[in-house]
Tab-separated table of C-alpha atoms in Angstrom:
chain	number	residue	atom	x	y	z
A	1426	MET	CA	9.021	14.539	-16.101
A	1427	SER	CA	12.126	13.398	-19.078
A	1428	GLY	CA	10.168	13.099	-22.425
A	1429	VAL	CA	10.297	9.990	-24.902
A	1430	VAL	CA	12.519	7.104	-23.467
A	1431	LEU	CA	13.686	4.239	-26.345
A	1432	ALA	CA	14.582	0.834	-24.978
A	1433	GLY	CA	15.571	-2.394	-26.980
A	1434	GLY	CA	15.330	-0.245	-29.527
A	1435	THR	CA	17.476	-0.701	-32.941
A	1436	PRO	CA	19.337	1.932	-34.032
A	1437	ASP	CA	17.109	2.338	-37.184
A	1438	LEU	CA	14.316	2.347	-35.171
A	1439	ALA	CA	16.348	5.439	-32.658
A	1440	ALA	CA	17.044	7.462	-35.624
A	1441	ARG	CA	13.158	7.481	-36.899
A	1442	LEU	CA	11.808	8.194	-33.210
A	1443	GLN	CA	14.917	11.559	-33.187
A	1444	ALA	CA	13.646	12.525	-36.231
A	1445	VAL	CA	10.287	13.356	-34.522
A	1446	HIS	CA	11.117	13.807	-31.215
A	1447	PRO	CA	14.744	15.104	-30.927
A	1448	GLN	CA	15.641	15.014	-26.483
A	1449	VAL	CA	14.687	10.991	-27.091
A	1450	GLU	CA	16.315	9.459	-24.520
A	1451	VAL	CA	18.210	6.290	-25.970
A	1452	LEU	CA	18.894	3.605	-23.667
A	1453	PRO	CA	21.566	1.161	-24.677
A	1454	PRO	CA	21.342	-1.934	-26.329
A	1455	GLY	CA	20.632	-5.534	-23.759
A	1456	ARG	CA	19.405	-2.517	-21.071
A	1457	LEU	CA	16.162	-3.187	-20.833
A	1458	PRO	CA	15.132	-2.914	-17.053
A	1459	THR	CA	12.350	-4.481	-16.093
A	1460	GLU	CA	12.433	-3.084	-12.214
A	1461	PRO	CA	10.828	0.585	-12.515
A	1462	LEU	CA	13.105	2.045	-10.028
A	1463	ARG	CA	16.365	0.682	-12.409
A	1464	LEU	CA	14.124	3.074	-15.078
A	1465	PHE	CA	14.026	5.990	-12.650
A	1466	GLU	CA	18.214	5.388	-11.833
A	1467	LEU	CA	19.053	4.466	-15.547
A	1468	LEU	CA	17.303	8.956	-16.213
A	1469	HIS	CA	19.158	10.078	-13.233
A	1470	GLY	CA	16.108	10.245	-11.299
A	1471	ASP	CA	13.783	12.143	-13.787
A	1472	LEU	CA	10.495	10.824	-14.449
A	1473	PRO	CA	10.063	10.362	-18.612
A	1474	GLU	CA	6.589	10.457	-20.170
A	1475	VAL	CA	6.786	8.028	-22.489
A	1476	VAL	CA	8.312	4.592	-22.514
A	1477	VAL	CA	9.390	3.444	-26.504
A	1478	LEU	CA	10.094	-0.661	-26.173
A	1479	GLY	CA	11.451	-1.327	-29.608
A	1480	PRO	CA	11.777	-5.107	-31.549
A	1481	ALA	CA	15.343	-6.125	-29.440
A	1482	ALA	CA	13.137	-6.285	-26.130
A	1483	PRO	CA	12.450	-10.132	-24.639
A	1484	LEU	CA	8.418	-9.976	-24.592
A	1485	ALA	CA	9.130	-11.840	-21.185
A	1486	ASP	CA	10.670	-8.423	-19.740
A	1487	ILE	CA	8.446	-5.706	-21.631
A	1488	LEU	CA	5.244	-7.138	-19.950
A	1489	GLU	CA	6.944	-7.518	-16.464
A	1490	LEU	CA	9.104	-3.753	-16.526
A	1491	ALA	CA	4.740	-2.276	-18.349
A	1492	GLY	CA	2.421	-4.654	-16.050
A	1493	ARG	CA	4.751	-2.936	-13.149
A	1494	LEU	CA	4.597	0.838	-15.083
A	1495	ASP	CA	0.780	0.428	-15.336
A	1496	ALA	CA	1.197	-0.427	-11.325
A	1497	ALA	CA	3.045	1.972	-10.002
A	1498	TRP	CA	3.736	4.587	-12.059
A	1499	HIS	CA	0.247	5.632	-13.483
A	1500	GLY	CA	1.404	8.379	-15.661
A	1501	VAL	CA	4.044	6.435	-17.789
A	1502	ALA	CA	2.834	5.059	-20.976
A	1503	VAL	CA	4.549	2.604	-22.360
A	1504	VAL	CA	4.258	2.059	-26.316
A	1505	LEU	CA	5.613	-1.287	-27.830
A	1506	ALA	CA	7.174	-0.650	-31.904
A	1507	ALA	CA	7.507	-4.501	-32.638
A	1508	ALA	CA	5.974	-7.174	-33.955
A	1509	PRO	CA	4.931	-9.491	-30.878
A	1510	PRO	CA	2.941	-12.667	-31.815
A	1511	ALA	CA	-0.933	-12.323	-31.936
A	1512	ALA	CA	-1.642	-14.892	-29.134
A	1513	ALA	CA	0.452	-12.047	-26.921
A	1514	LEU	CA	-1.812	-9.107	-27.782
A	1515	PRO	CA	-4.336	-9.516	-24.535
A	1516	ASP	CA	-1.109	-9.898	-22.242
A	1517	LEU	CA	0.096	-6.492	-23.728
A	1518	MET	CA	-3.119	-5.084	-23.048
A	1519	ARG	CA	-3.484	-6.371	-19.609
A	1520	ALA	CA	0.473	-5.382	-19.017
A	1521	GLY	CA	-0.909	-1.692	-19.730
A	1522	VAL	CA	0.626	-0.921	-23.337
A	1523	ARG	CA	-1.260	1.667	-25.197
A	1524	GLU	CA	-0.151	1.905	-28.225
A	1525	LEU	CA	1.055	-0.790	-31.097
A	1526	VAL	CA	3.348	0.242	-33.857
A	1527	ALA	CA	5.209	-2.036	-36.685
A	1528	PRO	CA	8.978	-1.782	-35.276
A	1529	ASP	CA	9.474	-0.224	-39.056
A	1530	ALA	CA	6.634	1.869	-38.901
A	1531	GLU	CA	7.651	5.672	-40.853
A	1532	ALA	CA	8.431	8.670	-38.281
A	1533	ALA	CA	5.081	10.202	-38.464
A	1534	GLU	CA	3.471	6.967	-37.143
A	1535	LEU	CA	5.821	6.794	-34.791
A	1536	ALA	CA	5.314	10.630	-33.792
A	1537	ALA	CA	1.229	9.814	-33.656
A	1538	ALA	CA	1.101	6.787	-31.522
A	1539	VAL	CA	3.792	8.698	-29.217
A	1540	GLY	CA	1.331	12.033	-29.348
A	1541	ARG	CA	-1.880	9.203	-28.470
A	1542	ALA	CA	0.131	7.835	-25.247
A	1543	GLY	CA	1.860	11.143	-24.311
A	1544	GLU	CA	-2.230	12.645	-23.652
A	1545	ALA	CA	-3.130	9.068	-22.332
A	1546	ALA	CA	0.035	10.220	-20.147
A	1547	LEU	CA	-0.887	13.159	-19.238
A	1548	ALA	CA	-5.092	12.426	-18.598
A	1549	ARG	CA	-3.723	9.623	-15.624
A	1550	ARG	CA	-1.692	12.154	-13.789
A	1551	GLN	CA	-3.652	14.824	-13.889
A	1552	ALA	CA	-6.683	11.566	-12.348
A	1553	LEU	CA	-4.342	11.330	-9.485
A	1554	ARG	CA	-3.110	14.245	-8.694
A	1555	PRO	CA	-4.070	14.984	-5.446
A	1556	VAL	CA	-6.781	17.752	-4.729
A	1557	THR	CA	-5.971	21.352	-3.053
A	1558	ALA	CA	-8.917	22.234	-3.024
A	1559	GLY	CA	-12.897	21.447	-3.019
A	1560	PRO	CA	-14.860	18.620	-1.386
A	1561	THR	CA	-12.320	16.143	-1.639
A	1562	ALA	CA	-11.065	15.208	1.599
A	1563	PRO	CA	-7.565	13.087	2.597
A	1564	GLY	CA	-7.953	9.566	3.374
A	1565	ARG	CA	-8.517	7.863	6.624
A	1566	VAL	CA	-5.261	7.026	8.781
A	1567	VAL	CA	-5.780	4.552	11.862
A	1568	ALA	CA	-2.957	4.283	13.631
A	1569	VAL	CA	-3.333	0.189	15.943
A	1570	VAL	CA	-1.463	1.410	19.004
A	1571	SER	CA	-0.422	-0.458	22.137
A	1572	PRO	CA	1.213	0.581	25.375
A	1573	LYS	CA	2.433	-3.278	25.481
A	1574	GLY	CA	3.812	-5.798	22.472
A	1575	GLY	CA	2.513	-9.865	22.043
A	1576	VAL	CA	-1.148	-8.051	22.303
A	1577	GLY	CA	-2.071	-8.435	18.174
A	1578	LYS	CA	-1.265	-5.219	16.717
A	1579	THR	CA	0.268	-6.412	13.261
A	1580	THR	CA	-2.840	-9.179	13.741
A	1581	VAL	CA	-5.436	-6.423	13.852
A	1582	ALA	CA	-3.751	-3.968	11.808
A	1583	THR	CA	-3.440	-6.529	8.764
A	1584	ASN	CA	-7.449	-7.776	9.291
A	1585	LEU	CA	-8.473	-4.441	8.945
A	1586	ALA	CA	-6.567	-3.521	5.888
A	1587	VAL	CA	-7.609	-6.251	3.924
A	1588	GLY	CA	-11.209	-5.478	4.789
A	1589	LEU	CA	-10.738	-2.450	3.735
A	1590	ALA	CA	-9.015	-3.111	1.040
A	1591	ALA	CA	-11.640	-5.004	-0.246
A	1592	ALA	CA	-13.990	-2.270	0.138
A	1593	ALA	CA	-11.663	0.158	-1.589
A	1594	PRO	CA	-9.305	-1.806	-4.056
A	1595	GLN	CA	-5.973	-0.339	-5.301
A	1596	SER	CA	-6.333	2.203	-2.853
A	1597	THR	CA	-5.736	0.639	0.802
A	1598	VAL	CA	-2.105	0.661	1.690
A	1599	VAL	CA	-0.603	-0.757	5.642
A	1600	VAL	CA	2.559	0.436	6.570
A	1601	ASP	CA	4.341	-1.078	9.131
A	1602	LEU	CA	5.726	1.635	11.336
A	1603	ASP	CA	7.653	-1.212	13.614
A	1604	VAL	CA	10.599	0.004	13.101
A	1605	GLN	CA	12.914	-2.742	14.609
A	1606	PHE	CA	11.347	-5.676	14.638
A	1607	GLY	CA	8.254	-5.317	12.201
A	1608	ASP	CA	5.794	-8.267	10.979
A	1609	VAL	CA	3.481	-7.346	9.049
A	1610	ALA	CA	5.715	-8.753	5.792
A	1611	THR	CA	4.971	-11.986	7.513
A	1612	ALA	CA	1.195	-11.719	8.511
A	1613	LEU	CA	0.607	-11.364	5.315
A	1614	GLY	CA	2.972	-14.041	3.422
A	1615	LEU	CA	5.061	-10.651	2.126
A	1616	ALA	CA	8.483	-11.324	0.361
A	1617	PRO	CA	9.076	-7.213	0.799
A	1618	GLU	CA	11.638	-5.691	-2.968
A	1619	TYR	CA	12.126	-2.548	-0.436
A	1620	THR	CA	11.219	-1.603	2.969
A	1621	LEU	CA	10.120	1.209	5.564
A	1622	PRO	CA	13.463	3.335	5.025
A	1623	ASP	CA	13.187	3.245	1.298
A	1624	ALA	CA	10.270	4.544	1.266
A	1625	VAL	CA	10.709	7.423	3.766
A	1626	SER	CA	13.735	7.870	1.238
A	1627	ALA	CA	14.717	11.227	0.058
A	1628	ARG	CA	13.964	10.530	-3.749
A	1629	ALA	CA	10.637	8.613	-2.144
A	1630	SER	CA	9.622	11.804	-0.461
A	1631	GLU	CA	9.885	13.940	-3.130
A	1632	ASP	CA	7.534	11.759	-6.062
A	1633	SER	CA	4.514	10.205	-5.452
A	1634	MET	CA	4.983	7.947	-8.459
A	1635	VAL	CA	8.243	7.406	-7.090
A	1636	LEU	CA	7.152	5.875	-3.915
A	1637	LYS	CA	4.637	3.589	-5.029
A	1638	THR	CA	8.089	1.577	-6.330
A	1639	PHE	CA	8.413	1.547	-3.144
A	1640	LEU	CA	5.344	-0.632	-1.784
A	1641	THR	CA	4.877	-4.559	-2.309
A	1642	GLN	CA	1.318	-5.365	-3.612
A	1643	HIS	CA	-0.611	-8.412	-1.719
A	1644	ALA	CA	-3.144	-10.516	-4.190
A	1645	SER	CA	-6.247	-8.779	-2.608
A	1646	GLY	CA	-5.757	-5.644	-3.799
A	1647	LEU	CA	-3.345	-3.949	-1.025
A	1648	PHE	CA	-0.577	-1.931	-0.594
A	1649	ALA	CA	2.624	-1.966	2.023
A	1650	VAL	CA	4.897	-0.733	3.810
A	1651	CYS	CA	7.040	-3.440	4.838
A	1652	GLY	CA	9.599	-3.278	8.125
A	1653	SER	CA	13.188	-3.083	8.068
A	1654	ASP	CA	15.498	-5.422	7.317
A	1655	SER	CA	17.406	-4.595	10.441
A	1656	PRO	CA	16.624	-3.047	13.434
A	1657	ALA	CA	19.824	-1.123	12.294
A	1658	ALA	CA	18.484	0.410	9.463
A	1659	GLY	CA	14.789	1.224	10.784
A	1660	ASP	CA	15.950	3.401	13.586
A	1661	ALA	CA	17.094	5.729	10.836
A	1662	VAL	CA	13.280	6.341	10.229
A	1663	THR	CA	12.760	9.563	12.686
A	1664	GLY	CA	9.108	10.935	13.253
A	1665	GLU	CA	9.649	13.890	11.177
A	1666	ASP	CA	9.928	10.849	8.101
A	1667	VAL	CA	6.637	9.015	9.059
A	1668	SER	CA	4.819	12.278	9.114
A	1669	ARG	CA	5.617	13.059	5.924
A	1670	LEU	CA	5.335	9.920	4.677
A	1671	LEU	CA	1.894	9.326	6.099
A	1672	ALA	CA	0.535	12.500	4.906
A	1673	SER	CA	2.057	11.731	1.645
A	1674	MET	CA	-0.060	8.457	1.583
A	1675	ALA	CA	-3.199	9.968	2.760
A	1676	ARG	CA	-3.379	11.965	-0.503
A	1677	GLN	CA	-2.996	8.996	-2.210
A	1678	PHE	CA	-5.463	5.932	-0.428
A	1679	ARG	CA	-8.474	6.119	0.718
A	1680	TYR	CA	-7.646	3.703	3.441
A	1681	VAL	CA	-3.762	3.860	5.393
A	1682	VAL	CA	-3.669	1.323	7.660
A	1683	VAL	CA	-1.136	1.960	10.575
A	1684	ASP	CA	0.323	-1.162	12.527
A	1685	THR	CA	2.780	0.485	14.642
A	1686	ALA	CA	5.609	-0.109	18.094
A	1687	PRO	CA	4.928	-1.150	21.645
A	1688	GLY	CA	4.549	1.805	23.460
A	1689	LEU	CA	4.789	6.162	22.070
A	1690	SER	CA	7.911	6.242	20.349
A	1691	ASP	CA	8.957	8.833	18.353
A	1692	GLN	CA	7.323	7.340	14.998
A	1693	THR	CA	4.525	5.971	16.563
A	1694	LEU	CA	3.383	9.649	18.881
A	1695	ALA	CA	3.947	10.793	14.230
A	1696	ALA	CA	1.951	8.470	13.143
A	1697	ILE	CA	-0.959	9.102	15.432
A	1698	ASP	CA	-0.516	13.252	15.564
A	1699	ARG	CA	-1.550	12.372	12.019
A	1700	ALA	CA	-3.981	9.700	12.285
A	1701	THR	CA	-7.709	10.144	11.442
A	1702	ASP	CA	-8.636	7.380	13.942
A	1703	VAL	CA	-7.008	5.227	16.313
A	1704	VAL	CA	-7.414	1.645	17.257
A	1705	LEU	CA	-6.445	1.815	21.306
A	1706	LEU	CA	-5.647	-1.880	21.445
A	1707	SER	CA	-5.499	-4.342	24.774
A	1708	SER	CA	-4.782	-8.526	25.964
A	1709	MET	CA	-7.440	-9.410	28.778
A	1710	ASP	CA	-5.642	-8.884	31.602
A	1711	VAL	CA	-4.091	-5.761	34.724
A	1712	PRO	CA	-0.718	-5.039	33.072
A	1713	GLY	CA	-2.390	-4.618	29.906
A	1714	VAL	CA	-5.600	-2.475	30.833
A	1715	ARG	CA	-3.565	-0.460	33.313
A	1716	GLY	CA	-1.766	-0.370	30.289
A	1717	LEU	CA	-4.093	1.353	27.809
A	1718	ARG	CA	-5.497	3.255	30.701
A	1719	LYS	CA	-2.278	5.228	31.075
A	1720	GLU	CA	-1.578	5.362	27.076
A	1721	ILE	CA	-5.391	7.220	27.030
A	1722	ASP	CA	-4.404	9.485	29.602
A	1723	VAL	CA	-1.118	10.564	27.696
A	1724	LEU	CA	-2.888	11.381	24.649
A	1725	THR	CA	-6.108	12.956	26.091
A	1726	GLU	CA	-3.545	15.318	28.607
A	1727	PHE	CA	-1.539	16.008	25.193
A	1728	GLY	CA	-4.415	16.513	22.725
A	1729	LEU	CA	-3.770	13.801	20.347
A	1730	MET	CA	-6.606	11.490	20.816
A	1731	PRO	CA	-7.959	11.832	16.794
A	1732	ALA	CA	-11.814	11.560	16.491
A	1733	GLY	CA	-11.778	8.227	15.896
A	1734	ARG	CA	-11.053	5.966	18.319
A	1735	HIS	CA	-12.455	2.723	19.332
A	1736	VAL	CA	-11.324	0.436	21.956
A	1737	VAL	CA	-10.089	-2.794	21.200
A	1738	LEU	CA	-10.213	-6.031	23.537
A	1739	ASN	CA	-7.807	-8.604	22.350
A	1740	LEU	CA	-7.344	-12.044	23.601
A	1741	ALA	CA	-10.295	-12.247	26.002
A	1742	GLU	CA	-11.391	-15.816	27.621
A	1743	PRO	CA	-14.300	-16.111	29.684
A	1744	LYS	CA	-11.880	-17.723	32.774
A	1745	SER	CA	-9.422	-14.650	32.781
A	1746	GLY	CA	-10.621	-13.538	35.678
A	1747	LEU	CA	-11.353	-10.026	33.779
A	1748	ALA	CA	-15.020	-9.315	32.883
A	1749	ARG	CA	-16.067	-6.891	30.215
A	1750	ALA	CA	-17.111	-4.146	32.160
A	1751	ASP	CA	-14.163	-4.425	35.246
A	1752	VAL	CA	-12.329	-3.695	31.727
A	1753	GLU	CA	-14.459	-0.555	30.796
A	1754	ARG	CA	-14.256	0.294	34.416
A	1755	ALA	CA	-10.703	0.554	34.518
A	1756	LEU	CA	-10.361	1.698	30.752
A	1757	GLY	CA	-12.689	5.290	31.704
A	1758	THR	CA	-14.071	3.638	28.202
A	1759	PRO	CA	-16.454	1.789	26.820
A	1760	VAL	CA	-14.481	-1.485	24.589
A	1761	ASP	CA	-16.256	-1.405	21.457
A	1762	VAL	CA	-14.832	-4.619	19.750
A	1763	VAL	CA	-14.029	-7.551	22.323
A	1764	LEU	CA	-11.754	-10.480	20.138
A	1765	PRO	CA	-11.765	-13.628	21.460
A	1766	ARG	CA	-8.794	-15.879	21.329
A	1767	SER	CA	-9.064	-18.361	19.247
A	1768	ALA	CA	-6.492	-21.027	17.593
A	1769	THR	CA	-7.319	-19.931	13.937
A	1770	VAL	CA	-5.068	-17.096	15.082
A	1771	PRO	CA	-1.720	-18.261	15.390
A	1772	ALA	CA	-2.403	-20.647	12.406
A	1773	SER	CA	-3.234	-17.485	10.021
A	1774	THR	CA	-0.426	-15.831	10.957
A	1775	ASN	CA	2.051	-18.977	10.889
A	1776	ALA	CA	0.623	-18.908	6.782
A	1777	GLY	CA	0.547	-15.499	5.608
A	1778	VAL	CA	-3.336	-15.494	5.237
A	1779	PRO	CA	-5.205	-12.783	7.373
A	1780	LEU	CA	-8.389	-14.120	8.924
A	1781	LEU	CA	-11.075	-12.186	7.057
A	1782	LEU	CA	-9.250	-14.407	3.091
A	1783	GLY	CA	-9.240	-17.587	5.284
A	1784	ASP	CA	-12.029	-20.132	5.045
A	1785	ALA	CA	-13.057	-19.438	8.760
A	1786	ARG	CA	-16.083	-17.860	8.551
A	1787	ARG	CA	-18.155	-18.738	11.636
A	1788	ASP	CA	-14.390	-18.444	13.694
A	1789	PRO	CA	-15.782	-16.280	16.460
A	1790	ALA	CA	-12.423	-14.453	16.321
A	1791	THR	CA	-13.032	-13.632	12.627
A	1792	ARG	CA	-16.537	-12.586	13.426
A	1793	GLU	CA	-15.716	-10.121	15.571
A	1794	MET	CA	-12.912	-8.738	12.951
A	1795	ARG	CA	-15.513	-7.901	11.187
A	1796	ARG	CA	-17.426	-6.298	13.993
A	1797	LEU	CA	-14.504	-4.001	13.730
A	1798	LEU	CA	-13.975	-3.566	9.884
A	1799	GLU	CA	-17.962	-2.326	10.116
A	1800	ARG	CA	-16.828	0.852	12.089
A	1801	PHE	CA	-14.676	2.070	9.065
A	1802	VAL	CA	-17.049	1.034	6.052
A	1803	PRO	CA	-21.088	1.159	5.915
A	1804	ALA	CA	-21.779	-2.263	4.774
A	1805	PRO	CA	-19.539	-5.298	6.640
A	1806	VAL	CA	-17.736	-7.002	3.636
A	1807	VAL	CA	-16.761	-11.203	3.353
A	1808	PRO	CA	-14.798	-13.385	1.586
A	1809	ARG	CA	-16.970	-15.903	-0.704
A	1810	GLY	CA	-14.613	-17.726	-2.672
A	1811	ARG	CA	-12.062	-16.293	-4.018
A	1812	GLY	CA	-13.550	-12.847	-4.174
A	1813	TRP	CA	-15.154	-10.239	-2.075
A	1814	THR	CA	-18.923	-8.901	-1.559
A	1815	ARG	CA	-20.888	-6.688	1.146
A	1816	GLN	CA	-23.194	-9.175	2.478
A	1817	ARG	CA	-26.527	-7.326	2.196
A	1818	LYS	CA	-28.452	-6.205	5.130
A	1819	ALA	CA	-32.330	-6.725	5.595
A	1820	SER	CA	-34.456	-4.869	5.010
């Protein structure tokens, strides 16, 4: 942490602040970074404890930077040394501004405001620090895998993720590990600024607060590590990168859902090795079922099968020539959830709205998706209007 940083300040404000904080770093005029990562770069890789924003900073930029810091860098507090309009005060509070002082405040008043903000930042960092001892366990890592493509891994992963985010808002993340052609961003209707290669970069792997700046937030409260923009950049992500990323995610999030590429690539094997649960997915056809049986055998033989195993049959239809019992005999294990083929699925994908966030609550595929969700949360989570509720079980 670099202490105190002043942005958008006047020379007089800088002098008063430096009188009580001699090591304060003053950013040049006109350089108010509204993206936290830009602030990180301006500070040469060091994080501040307190950011003081002065009267020269535009209100819109203050709101954007404060909001982004509050969402991603929880251990950084914002002090506003300005005289904003009274109507803007609620927005500033919601954006995460911790202290408000007049731009001509005396040095002692500035010191008191910065001190309170620094204490608040320290308390938040301590509260968010990973627990290394005691009863608190790491988050649950759920890998969605299949030996072949086109069986709906992304559909299952994104629906499971938004459902878990309803149970654990702001503490659920989905990671797109289809490093060449990942579609998580499309399925969630996201336009990410950063992608998987950014999330496994050296800076992100060394600091969890920096890592969070590379996440894309969905309206449901879900965070996402979206797939690479190009296959070449994605190919540069190694299994070791994936292992470090998921270990870090499990320390920070209650649920980590991983959408993998078809087959058993190094990245997928690294994800399975870190997983507490694996969702084994197959379509209702002979090649898909045989492929999944081989994958189960390989994972079992090498001791990689997690304790939490969930077999899901997708794209099921009565006239396929296969029955559930046939599939179970071929796999040598029971099928836990059967997702029927449904016209609502491609429509939801094209719209970028997962089934569990849509209006087709009575659709059979949506109902079965909830059954899968129930295997991870104690009670089903269902949408109601724009919000979410838990269904009450009949007594």
